[in-house]
């Protein structure tokens, strides 16, 4: 019984201490994916001179307001994967959508395609 309670407590501690930064090391490089709040997102991209700010919302959403200097590639549109392939994989990608779901999915696609550093706006543009 003590053993089971100990395992339960350890599992709870590990889950509670989960970090929002993930690093996956491959033979070639380390991929860094961070999910940050609006203030951290803004200060990070303002300090970064070698970046791409990627809005993965629909063109209609993008045209209603966007982060300055961002480019729009609609995650839901046909050809999303091909369009992101044309981006520079060595630059830091600052990615967002409206609420955080599409940008998380897009970030996973981009990681699979070899992007090295992705910073996602937590809770999307609605929190910006």
Short mmCIF file of N, CA and C in Angstrom, two decimals:
data_model
loop_
_atom_site.label_atom_id
_atom_site.label_comp_id
_atom_site.label_asym_id
_atom_site.label_seq_id
_atom_site.Cartn_x
_atom_site.Cartn_y
_atom_site.Cartn_z
N UNK A 1 0.82 -1.18 0.00
CA UNK A 1 0.00 0.00 0.00
C UNK A 1 0.87 1.25 0.00
N UNK A 2 1.93 1.25 0.85
CA UNK A 2 2.84 2.39 0.89
C UNK A 2 3.51 2.58 -0.46
N UNK A 3 3.85 1.49 -1.11
CA UNK A 3 4.49 1.53 -2.42
C UNK A 3 3.60 2.23 -3.45
N UNK A 4 2.33 1.88 -3.44
CA UNK A 4 1.37 2.48 -4.38
C UNK A 4 1.21 3.97 -4.08
N UNK A 5 1.10 4.32 -2.80
CA UNK A 5 0.98 5.73 -2.44
C UNK A 5 2.23 6.51 -2.82
N UNK A 6 3.38 5.89 -2.66
CA UNK A 6 4.64 6.53 -3.05
C UNK A 6 4.70 6.78 -4.54
N UNK A 7 4.30 5.80 -5.33
CA UNK A 7 4.27 5.97 -6.78
C UNK A 7 3.28 7.06 -7.18
N UNK A 8 2.13 7.09 -6.53
CA UNK A 8 1.13 8.12 -6.82
C UNK A 8 1.70 9.51 -6.51
N UNK A 9 2.34 9.66 -5.36
CA UNK A 9 2.91 10.96 -4.98
C UNK A 9 4.01 11.38 -5.95
N UNK A 10 4.87 10.46 -6.34
CA UNK A 10 5.94 10.76 -7.28
C UNK A 10 5.37 11.16 -8.63
N UNK A 11 4.34 10.46 -9.09
CA UNK A 11 3.70 10.81 -10.36
C UNK A 11 3.10 12.20 -10.29
N UNK A 12 2.46 12.52 -9.21
CA UNK A 12 1.84 13.84 -9.05
C UNK A 12 2.91 14.93 -9.07
N UNK A 13 4.02 14.73 -8.39
CA UNK A 13 5.10 15.72 -8.36
C UNK A 13 5.68 15.92 -9.75
N UNK A 14 5.89 14.85 -10.48
CA UNK A 14 6.45 14.96 -11.82
C UNK A 14 5.51 15.72 -12.75
N UNK A 15 4.23 15.46 -12.65
CA UNK A 15 3.25 16.16 -13.49
C UNK A 15 3.18 17.64 -13.10
N UNK A 16 3.20 17.93 -11.82
CA UNK A 16 3.10 19.31 -11.35
C UNK A 16 4.32 20.13 -11.73
N UNK A 17 5.45 19.50 -11.89
CA UNK A 17 6.69 20.21 -12.20
C UNK A 17 6.98 20.26 -13.69
N UNK A 18 6.02 19.88 -14.50
CA UNK A 18 6.22 19.87 -15.95
C UNK A 18 6.57 21.27 -16.44
N UNK A 19 7.57 21.37 -17.28
CA UNK A 19 7.99 22.67 -17.82
C UNK A 19 7.36 22.91 -19.17
N UNK A 20 7.29 24.18 -19.57
CA UNK A 20 6.71 24.53 -20.85
C UNK A 20 7.77 24.57 -21.94
N UNK A 21 9.00 24.32 -21.61
CA UNK A 21 10.06 24.29 -22.60
C UNK A 21 10.41 22.84 -22.87
N UNK A 22 10.40 22.46 -24.13
CA UNK A 22 10.75 21.11 -24.52
C UNK A 22 12.01 21.16 -25.35
N UNK A 23 12.91 20.24 -25.11
CA UNK A 23 14.08 20.14 -25.94
C UNK A 23 14.22 18.70 -26.40
N UNK A 24 14.42 18.55 -27.69
CA UNK A 24 14.63 17.22 -28.25
C UNK A 24 15.96 17.24 -28.99
N UNK A 25 16.86 16.39 -28.58
CA UNK A 25 18.16 16.38 -29.21
C UNK A 25 18.18 15.31 -30.28
N UNK A 26 18.61 15.70 -31.47
CA UNK A 26 18.81 14.75 -32.55
C UNK A 26 20.31 14.69 -32.80
N UNK A 27 20.73 13.90 -33.75
CA UNK A 27 22.14 13.82 -34.06
C UNK A 27 22.66 15.13 -34.63
N UNK A 28 21.80 15.89 -35.29
CA UNK A 28 22.24 17.10 -35.97
C UNK A 28 22.07 18.36 -35.14
N UNK A 29 20.98 18.49 -34.39
CA UNK A 29 20.73 19.73 -33.67
C UNK A 29 19.79 19.52 -32.50
N UNK A 30 19.64 20.57 -31.70
CA UNK A 30 18.70 20.58 -30.60
C UNK A 30 17.53 21.45 -30.99
N UNK A 31 16.32 20.92 -30.89
CA UNK A 31 15.11 21.66 -31.20
C UNK A 31 14.57 22.22 -29.90
N UNK A 32 14.29 23.53 -29.89
CA UNK A 32 13.75 24.18 -28.71
C UNK A 32 12.36 24.69 -29.04
N UNK A 33 11.40 24.29 -28.23
CA UNK A 33 10.01 24.74 -28.38
C UNK A 33 9.58 25.32 -27.05
N UNK A 34 9.18 26.59 -27.07
CA UNK A 34 8.74 27.26 -25.86
C UNK A 34 7.34 27.81 -26.06
N UNK A 35 6.52 27.72 -25.05
CA UNK A 35 5.20 28.33 -25.05
C UNK A 35 5.24 29.38 -23.95
N UNK A 36 5.08 30.66 -24.36
CA UNK A 36 5.26 31.76 -23.41
C UNK A 36 4.05 32.69 -23.39
N UNK A 37 3.93 33.47 -22.32
CA UNK A 37 2.84 34.43 -22.21
C UNK A 37 3.09 35.62 -23.14
N UNK A 38 2.10 36.49 -23.25
CA UNK A 38 2.15 37.60 -24.20
C UNK A 38 3.32 38.55 -23.94
N UNK A 39 3.57 38.88 -22.68
CA UNK A 39 4.66 39.80 -22.36
C UNK A 39 6.01 39.21 -22.74
N UNK A 40 6.22 37.94 -22.45
CA UNK A 40 7.48 37.28 -22.80
C UNK A 40 7.62 37.14 -24.31
N UNK A 41 6.53 36.84 -24.99
CA UNK A 41 6.53 36.71 -26.45
C UNK A 41 6.96 38.02 -27.08
N UNK A 42 6.34 39.12 -26.65
CA UNK A 42 6.63 40.43 -27.21
C UNK A 42 8.06 40.85 -26.93
N UNK A 43 8.52 40.70 -25.71
CA UNK A 43 9.89 41.13 -25.38
C UNK A 43 10.92 40.27 -26.10
N UNK A 44 10.62 39.00 -26.29
CA UNK A 44 11.57 38.11 -26.99
C UNK A 44 11.69 38.50 -28.45
N UNK A 45 10.56 38.70 -29.15
CA UNK A 45 10.69 39.01 -30.57
C UNK A 45 11.20 40.42 -30.81
N UNK A 46 10.95 41.34 -29.87
CA UNK A 46 11.49 42.69 -30.03
C UNK A 46 13.01 42.71 -29.89
N UNK A 47 13.56 41.80 -29.09
CA UNK A 47 15.00 41.74 -28.87
C UNK A 47 15.71 40.89 -29.93
N UNK A 48 14.98 40.18 -30.74
CA UNK A 48 15.54 39.24 -31.72
C UNK A 48 15.57 39.90 -33.10
N UNK A 49 16.77 40.06 -33.64
CA UNK A 49 16.92 40.67 -34.97
C UNK A 49 16.87 39.66 -36.10
N UNK A 50 16.86 38.39 -35.78
CA UNK A 50 16.89 37.35 -36.81
C UNK A 50 15.71 36.40 -36.57
N UNK A 51 14.51 36.87 -36.91
CA UNK A 51 13.30 36.15 -36.54
C UNK A 51 12.28 36.15 -37.66
N UNK A 52 11.31 35.27 -37.50
CA UNK A 52 10.11 35.26 -38.34
C UNK A 52 8.93 35.20 -37.38
N UNK A 53 7.99 36.12 -37.54
CA UNK A 53 6.77 36.11 -36.73
C UNK A 53 5.68 35.54 -37.64
N UNK A 54 5.15 34.39 -37.25
CA UNK A 54 4.23 33.65 -38.10
C UNK A 54 2.84 33.59 -37.48
N UNK A 55 1.88 34.13 -38.21
CA UNK A 55 0.47 34.10 -37.84
C UNK A 55 -0.17 32.97 -38.64
N UNK A 56 -0.72 31.97 -37.97
CA UNK A 56 -1.29 30.82 -38.68
C UNK A 56 -2.82 30.87 -38.71
N UNK A 57 -3.39 32.05 -38.49
CA UNK A 57 -4.84 32.22 -38.56
C UNK A 57 -5.27 32.37 -40.01
N UNK A 58 -6.57 32.46 -40.21
CA UNK A 58 -7.10 32.67 -41.56
C UNK A 58 -6.77 34.10 -42.01
N UNK A 59 -6.77 34.35 -43.32
CA UNK A 59 -6.54 35.72 -43.79
C UNK A 59 -7.53 36.73 -43.21
N UNK A 60 -8.76 36.32 -43.03
CA UNK A 60 -9.76 37.22 -42.45
C UNK A 60 -9.38 37.61 -41.02
N UNK A 61 -8.96 36.63 -40.23
CA UNK A 61 -8.53 36.93 -38.86
C UNK A 61 -7.29 37.84 -38.88
N UNK A 62 -6.35 37.50 -39.74
CA UNK A 62 -5.11 38.27 -39.86
C UNK A 62 -5.40 39.72 -40.22
N UNK A 63 -6.31 39.94 -41.16
CA UNK A 63 -6.64 41.30 -41.60
C UNK A 63 -7.39 42.11 -40.56
N UNK A 64 -7.94 41.44 -39.56
CA UNK A 64 -8.65 42.16 -38.49
C UNK A 64 -7.70 42.63 -37.40
N UNK A 65 -6.44 42.28 -37.48
CA UNK A 65 -5.43 42.68 -36.50
C UNK A 65 -4.40 41.60 -36.33
N UNK A 66 -3.13 42.01 -36.24
CA UNK A 66 -2.05 41.03 -36.14
C UNK A 66 -0.86 41.63 -35.39
N UNK A 67 0.05 40.78 -34.96
CA UNK A 67 1.30 41.23 -34.36
C UNK A 67 2.09 41.94 -35.46
N UNK A 68 2.67 43.10 -35.16
CA UNK A 68 3.43 43.83 -36.18
C UNK A 68 4.53 42.98 -36.83
N UNK A 69 4.67 43.15 -38.12
CA UNK A 69 5.70 42.47 -38.93
C UNK A 69 5.52 40.96 -39.06
N UNK A 70 4.32 40.48 -38.77
CA UNK A 70 4.10 39.04 -38.91
C UNK A 70 3.68 38.71 -40.34
N UNK A 71 3.95 37.46 -40.71
CA UNK A 71 3.49 36.96 -42.00
C UNK A 71 2.37 35.97 -41.73
N UNK A 72 1.48 35.84 -42.68
CA UNK A 72 0.31 34.99 -42.51
C UNK A 72 0.39 33.77 -43.41
N UNK A 73 0.40 32.59 -42.78
CA UNK A 73 0.27 31.33 -43.50
C UNK A 73 -0.81 30.56 -42.76
N UNK A 74 -1.96 30.44 -43.36
CA UNK A 74 -3.13 29.83 -42.76
C UNK A 74 -2.90 28.33 -42.53
N UNK A 75 -2.95 27.93 -41.26
CA UNK A 75 -2.74 26.53 -40.92
C UNK A 75 -3.81 25.63 -41.53
N UNK A 76 -5.02 26.15 -41.67
CA UNK A 76 -6.13 25.35 -42.17
C UNK A 76 -6.18 25.26 -43.69
N UNK A 77 -5.39 26.06 -44.38
CA UNK A 77 -5.42 26.09 -45.85
C UNK A 77 -4.61 24.94 -46.44
N UNK A 78 -5.04 24.51 -47.61
CA UNK A 78 -4.25 23.52 -48.35
C UNK A 78 -2.88 24.14 -48.63
N UNK A 79 -1.85 23.35 -48.52
CA UNK A 79 -0.52 23.84 -48.84
C UNK A 79 0.22 24.46 -47.66
N UNK A 80 -0.32 24.33 -46.45
CA UNK A 80 0.37 24.91 -45.29
C UNK A 80 1.78 24.36 -45.15
N UNK A 81 1.91 23.04 -45.21
CA UNK A 81 3.22 22.43 -45.01
C UNK A 81 4.22 22.87 -46.07
N UNK A 82 3.78 22.98 -47.30
CA UNK A 82 4.67 23.43 -48.38
C UNK A 82 5.06 24.88 -48.17
N UNK A 83 4.13 25.70 -47.71
CA UNK A 83 4.41 27.12 -47.49
C UNK A 83 5.44 27.33 -46.39
N UNK A 84 5.34 26.58 -45.29
CA UNK A 84 6.32 26.76 -44.21
C UNK A 84 7.69 26.21 -44.60
N UNK A 85 7.72 25.27 -45.54
CA UNK A 85 9.00 24.75 -46.02
C UNK A 85 9.88 25.86 -46.61
N UNK A 86 9.24 26.91 -47.11
CA UNK A 86 10.00 28.00 -47.74
C UNK A 86 10.62 28.95 -46.72
N UNK A 87 10.25 28.82 -45.45
CA UNK A 87 10.80 29.69 -44.41
C UNK A 87 12.20 29.24 -44.01
N UNK A 88 13.00 30.18 -43.52
CA UNK A 88 14.37 29.89 -43.07
C UNK A 88 14.32 29.12 -41.76
N UNK A 89 14.78 27.89 -41.77
CA UNK A 89 14.73 27.02 -40.61
C UNK A 89 15.74 27.40 -39.52
N UNK A 90 16.69 28.25 -39.86
CA UNK A 90 17.70 28.66 -38.88
C UNK A 90 17.25 29.85 -38.04
N UNK A 91 16.19 30.52 -38.45
CA UNK A 91 15.68 31.67 -37.70
C UNK A 91 14.73 31.19 -36.61
N UNK A 92 14.62 32.00 -35.56
CA UNK A 92 13.64 31.72 -34.53
C UNK A 92 12.26 32.05 -35.08
N UNK A 93 11.33 31.12 -34.91
CA UNK A 93 9.96 31.30 -35.37
C UNK A 93 9.10 31.66 -34.16
N UNK A 94 8.46 32.81 -34.23
CA UNK A 94 7.49 33.24 -33.22
C UNK A 94 6.12 32.97 -33.84
N UNK A 95 5.37 32.07 -33.25
CA UNK A 95 4.15 31.59 -33.88
C UNK A 95 2.93 31.82 -32.99
N UNK A 96 1.83 32.17 -33.64
CA UNK A 96 0.59 32.36 -32.90
C UNK A 96 -0.62 32.14 -33.80
N UNK A 97 -1.76 31.88 -33.15
CA UNK A 97 -3.06 31.81 -33.83
C UNK A 97 -4.03 32.62 -32.97
N UNK A 98 -5.29 32.34 -33.01
CA UNK A 98 -6.25 33.13 -32.23
C UNK A 98 -6.28 32.70 -30.77
N UNK A 99 -6.32 31.39 -30.52
CA UNK A 99 -6.47 30.91 -29.14
C UNK A 99 -5.41 29.94 -28.67
N UNK A 100 -4.56 29.47 -29.56
CA UNK A 100 -3.47 28.60 -29.17
C UNK A 100 -3.52 27.18 -29.70
N UNK A 101 -4.64 26.76 -30.26
CA UNK A 101 -4.76 25.37 -30.73
C UNK A 101 -4.02 25.19 -32.06
N UNK A 102 -4.34 26.02 -33.04
CA UNK A 102 -3.72 25.88 -34.36
C UNK A 102 -2.21 26.12 -34.30
N UNK A 103 -1.78 27.07 -33.49
CA UNK A 103 -0.33 27.34 -33.42
C UNK A 103 0.42 26.16 -32.80
N UNK A 104 -0.19 25.48 -31.84
CA UNK A 104 0.45 24.29 -31.25
C UNK A 104 0.59 23.19 -32.30
N UNK A 105 -0.47 22.99 -33.08
CA UNK A 105 -0.42 21.97 -34.13
C UNK A 105 0.59 22.36 -35.21
N UNK A 106 0.60 23.64 -35.58
CA UNK A 106 1.55 24.12 -36.59
C UNK A 106 2.99 23.99 -36.09
N UNK A 107 3.21 24.28 -34.82
CA UNK A 107 4.56 24.15 -34.25
C UNK A 107 5.06 22.72 -34.33
N UNK A 108 4.18 21.76 -34.08
CA UNK A 108 4.57 20.35 -34.18
C UNK A 108 4.96 19.99 -35.62
N UNK A 109 4.20 20.48 -36.58
CA UNK A 109 4.53 20.24 -37.98
C UNK A 109 5.90 20.83 -38.30
N UNK A 110 6.13 22.04 -37.82
CA UNK A 110 7.39 22.72 -38.11
C UNK A 110 8.57 22.02 -37.44
N UNK A 111 8.37 21.50 -36.25
CA UNK A 111 9.44 20.73 -35.59
C UNK A 111 9.79 19.50 -36.43
N UNK A 112 8.76 18.82 -36.94
CA UNK A 112 8.99 17.64 -37.77
C UNK A 112 9.74 18.00 -39.06
N UNK A 113 9.57 19.23 -39.52
CA UNK A 113 10.21 19.69 -40.75
C UNK A 113 11.60 20.27 -40.50
N UNK A 114 12.06 20.26 -39.25
CA UNK A 114 13.43 20.65 -38.98
C UNK A 114 13.67 22.07 -38.49
N UNK A 115 12.62 22.75 -38.06
CA UNK A 115 12.82 24.08 -37.49
C UNK A 115 13.44 23.93 -36.11
N UNK A 116 14.47 24.73 -35.84
CA UNK A 116 15.26 24.56 -34.63
C UNK A 116 14.75 25.27 -33.39
N UNK A 117 14.11 26.43 -33.57
CA UNK A 117 13.69 27.20 -32.40
C UNK A 117 12.33 27.84 -32.67
N UNK A 118 11.34 27.40 -31.92
CA UNK A 118 9.97 27.88 -32.07
C UNK A 118 9.48 28.40 -30.73
N UNK A 119 8.96 29.63 -30.76
CA UNK A 119 8.37 30.23 -29.57
C UNK A 119 6.90 30.49 -29.88
N UNK A 120 6.03 29.87 -29.09
CA UNK A 120 4.59 29.99 -29.34
C UNK A 120 3.95 30.92 -28.31
N UNK A 121 3.05 31.77 -28.80
CA UNK A 121 2.29 32.66 -27.93
C UNK A 121 1.19 31.84 -27.23
N UNK A 122 1.32 31.69 -25.93
CA UNK A 122 0.34 30.95 -25.15
C UNK A 122 -1.01 31.66 -25.20
N UNK A 123 -2.05 30.91 -25.45
CA UNK A 123 -3.42 31.42 -25.54
C UNK A 123 -3.65 32.32 -26.75
N UNK A 124 -2.72 32.37 -27.67
CA UNK A 124 -2.91 33.03 -28.94
C UNK A 124 -3.04 34.54 -28.92
N UNK A 125 -3.42 35.07 -30.07
CA UNK A 125 -3.54 36.52 -30.27
C UNK A 125 -4.56 37.14 -29.33
N UNK A 126 -5.53 36.36 -28.89
CA UNK A 126 -6.53 36.88 -27.97
C UNK A 126 -5.89 37.33 -26.65
N UNK A 127 -4.70 36.84 -26.32
CA UNK A 127 -4.01 37.24 -25.10
C UNK A 127 -3.00 38.35 -25.34
N UNK A 128 -2.78 38.68 -26.60
CA UNK A 128 -1.77 39.68 -26.96
C UNK A 128 -2.30 41.07 -26.69
#
